Amino acid sequence: MSKKNYAGIPDKYARLDDAKVVLIPVPYDGTSTWGKGADKGPDAFLEASENMELFDIETRTEVYKKGVYLAPPVTEDSSPEKMVEAVHKTVKNYIKQEKFVTIFGGEHSISIGTIRAFNESFEDLTVVQIDAHADLRPEYEGTTCNHACAVHEASKKTNLIQVGIRSMDISEMDHMDENQVYWAHDLYEDWMDDAIGQMTPNVFITIDLDAFDPSILPSTGTPEPGGMFWYETLEFLKLMFKKKNVVGFDIVELNPNENERSSDFLAAKLYYKMLSYKFKYLNHNEDEDDE
């Protein structure tokens, strides 16, 4: 990966010392089993970000002015276990510097290290997984650090809420709390307030881009029909940023296709939207508590 500023922002907004946000790319695709190419996701995301307008109409903000430091990528790929360890160490280092830490993958196995770092850093953590797949296997293909195991550890050590699920193995039912699963086929019902009510104050969000319907995001490793759409997803994200302390997030599983660039731009806009919501509603809960 070539070193550039995130979204081509001026250097004064891209320095670590001054930036409120850290973006860590993890170009890893070591355990995916069908569509390969997630290791190319961070570069495609960054290229799309450079061609994105930086004024967010909805929030009337230019959030990049809070500062976004593009960290060196985590490139450890000698084994899934060592990759997870490297991600965990890197993420925790930036959390200790009191940055708002964000991660862009890479396949979903990177989230094992990411979630571990946040869970060690924030009390009583809720993990909100927005995903087509349950990813709850304890082990797959000889490792606990497979993309199919992405949130198994989180299911045991955090308050896990799963949204958009529509594909899984029956064995994963043993590790699932169905009271905190919002199946894709039920999302036409009134569900968002219920999900928010199940969250603790501190929330980490992990988004597998295959959560989106393939009609709006086809470039992902394992696309599944019947997915989520743009505005309903933003509505849910905005509600979380308003009501909870979102401590960080990751986005994974962009599998770029040079003949289909809209997926890259969706990922770029999604990331920027989430930053925009974070800083628009940063003190929202505190203001409500003071009233």
XYZ file of C-alpha atoms in Angstrom, residues 117-284:
168
model
C -8.434 -4.911 22.030
C -11.619 -2.891 22.527
C -13.004 -5.367 25.052
C -9.831 -5.042 27.123
C -10.025 -1.248 26.935
C -13.715 -0.478 27.594
C -15.928 -1.812 30.367
C -19.073 -3.800 29.668
C -18.711 -3.722 25.889
C -21.488 -4.424 23.413
C -20.415 -5.645 19.977
C -22.928 -4.939 17.221
C -22.265 -7.179 14.246
C -23.929 -6.137 10.979
C -23.409 -9.112 8.696
C -25.003 -11.683 6.403
C -23.280 -14.548 8.219
C -23.344 -15.588 11.866
C -19.548 -16.172 12.041
C -19.917 -18.067 15.322
C -17.912 -21.214 14.648
C -15.442 -21.971 17.470
C -12.978 -23.297 14.884
C -12.920 -23.718 11.128
C -10.372 -25.362 8.862
C -7.985 -25.944 11.742
C -7.914 -22.481 13.299
C -9.944 -20.397 15.743
C -8.884 -17.312 13.766
C -10.839 -18.082 10.589
C -13.254 -15.564 9.087
C -16.060 -18.008 9.991
C -15.064 -17.558 13.654
C -15.022 -13.746 13.579
C -17.379 -13.134 16.513
C -17.224 -16.425 18.412
C -14.946 -14.932 21.054
C -17.171 -11.860 21.219
C -20.200 -14.092 21.839
C -18.498 -15.438 24.966
C -16.814 -12.311 26.305
C -18.989 -9.357 25.246
C -22.644 -8.481 24.809
C -23.081 -9.504 21.160
C -25.977 -8.261 19.033
C -26.252 -9.592 15.477
C -28.094 -7.766 12.692
C -28.883 -8.804 9.127
C -28.016 -12.490 9.532
C -29.316 -14.713 6.744
C -26.752 -17.507 6.346
C -25.250 -19.915 8.904
C -24.418 -23.497 9.776
C -26.744 -25.305 12.177
C -23.847 -25.871 14.589
C -23.646 -22.123 15.172
C -27.031 -22.180 16.888
C -25.245 -23.578 19.957
C -23.342 -20.299 20.311
C -26.139 -17.885 19.424
C -28.473 -15.896 21.649
C -31.494 -15.666 19.396
C -33.006 -12.962 21.618
C -30.216 -10.711 20.359
C -30.315 -11.701 16.700
C -32.170 -9.535 14.196
C -32.630 -11.792 11.199
C -32.590 -10.198 7.756
C -36.052 -11.547 6.965
C -37.495 -9.754 10.017
C -35.971 -6.324 9.456
C -39.130 -4.994 7.851
C -40.603 -5.003 11.372
C -39.985 -2.324 14.035
C -36.704 -3.608 15.478
C -34.190 -0.816 15.946
C -35.371 0.449 19.341
C -35.396 -3.113 20.668
C -31.801 -3.602 19.559
C -30.706 -0.290 21.088
C -32.380 -1.295 24.353
C -30.205 -4.412 24.547
C -26.936 -2.464 24.262
C -24.681 -1.421 27.101
C -23.368 2.186 27.094
C -20.103 1.312 25.271
C -20.572 -0.086 21.757
C -18.178 -1.384 19.114
C -19.569 -1.897 15.591
C -18.245 -4.479 13.160
C -19.643 -4.306 9.642
C -19.162 -7.065 7.113
C -20.101 -5.455 3.811
C -21.966 -8.591 2.748
C -24.665 -7.376 5.141
C -25.767 -5.151 2.264
C -27.951 -6.529 -0.477
C -25.857 -7.541 -3.520
C -27.933 -5.182 -5.639
C -26.134 -2.254 -3.975
C -22.876 -3.953 -2.981
C -21.961 -6.974 -5.128
C -18.188 -6.810 -4.605
C -17.771 -8.908 -1.489
C -16.454 -12.392 -0.871
C -19.723 -14.214 -0.225
C -22.716 -12.136 -1.376
C -26.073 -13.284 -0.030
C -29.501 -12.264 -1.397
C -31.959 -10.463 0.823
C -29.612 -7.992 2.442
C -29.856 -4.558 4.012
C -30.151 -1.300 2.104
C -28.444 2.071 2.419
C -30.877 4.296 4.277
C -32.154 1.697 6.744
C -28.554 0.898 7.653
C -27.727 4.572 8.136
C -30.830 5.018 10.283
C -29.681 2.247 12.608
C -26.110 3.533 12.727
C -27.250 7.068 13.462
C -29.432 5.813 16.300
C -26.472 4.011 17.854
C -24.239 7.059 17.635
C -26.988 9.202 19.181
C -27.907 6.862 22.014
C -24.636 5.093 22.848
C -20.916 5.740 23.193
C -19.605 4.124 20.040
C -15.973 3.507 20.960
C -14.778 2.350 17.540
C -15.693 0.336 14.471
C -14.341 -1.807 11.698
C -15.498 -2.446 8.127
C -14.454 -5.634 6.349
C -14.883 -7.869 3.299
C -14.702 -5.430 0.414
C -13.581 -7.579 -2.511
C -12.972 -4.999 -5.241
C -13.802 -5.584 -8.872
C -12.287 -3.191 -11.412
C -15.462 -3.456 -13.501
C -17.726 -2.522 -10.573
C -16.615 0.512 -8.594
C -19.875 1.383 -6.822
C -19.088 -1.067 -4.006
C -15.818 0.761 -3.305
C -17.678 4.056 -3.119
C -20.369 2.651 -0.864
C -17.652 1.495 1.543
C -15.986 4.910 1.383
C -19.236 6.772 2.014
C -20.202 4.395 4.814
C -16.948 4.998 6.657
C -17.248 8.778 6.277
C -20.899 8.713 7.348
C -19.980 6.845 10.507
C -17.294 9.400 11.353
C -19.768 12.184 10.644
C -22.312 10.663 13.033
C -19.679 10.055 15.702
C -18.628 13.681 15.949
C -22.055 15.169 15.251
C -23.500 13.314 18.242
C -20.359 13.096 20.384
C -21.907 14.868 23.382
C -25.522 14.003 22.606
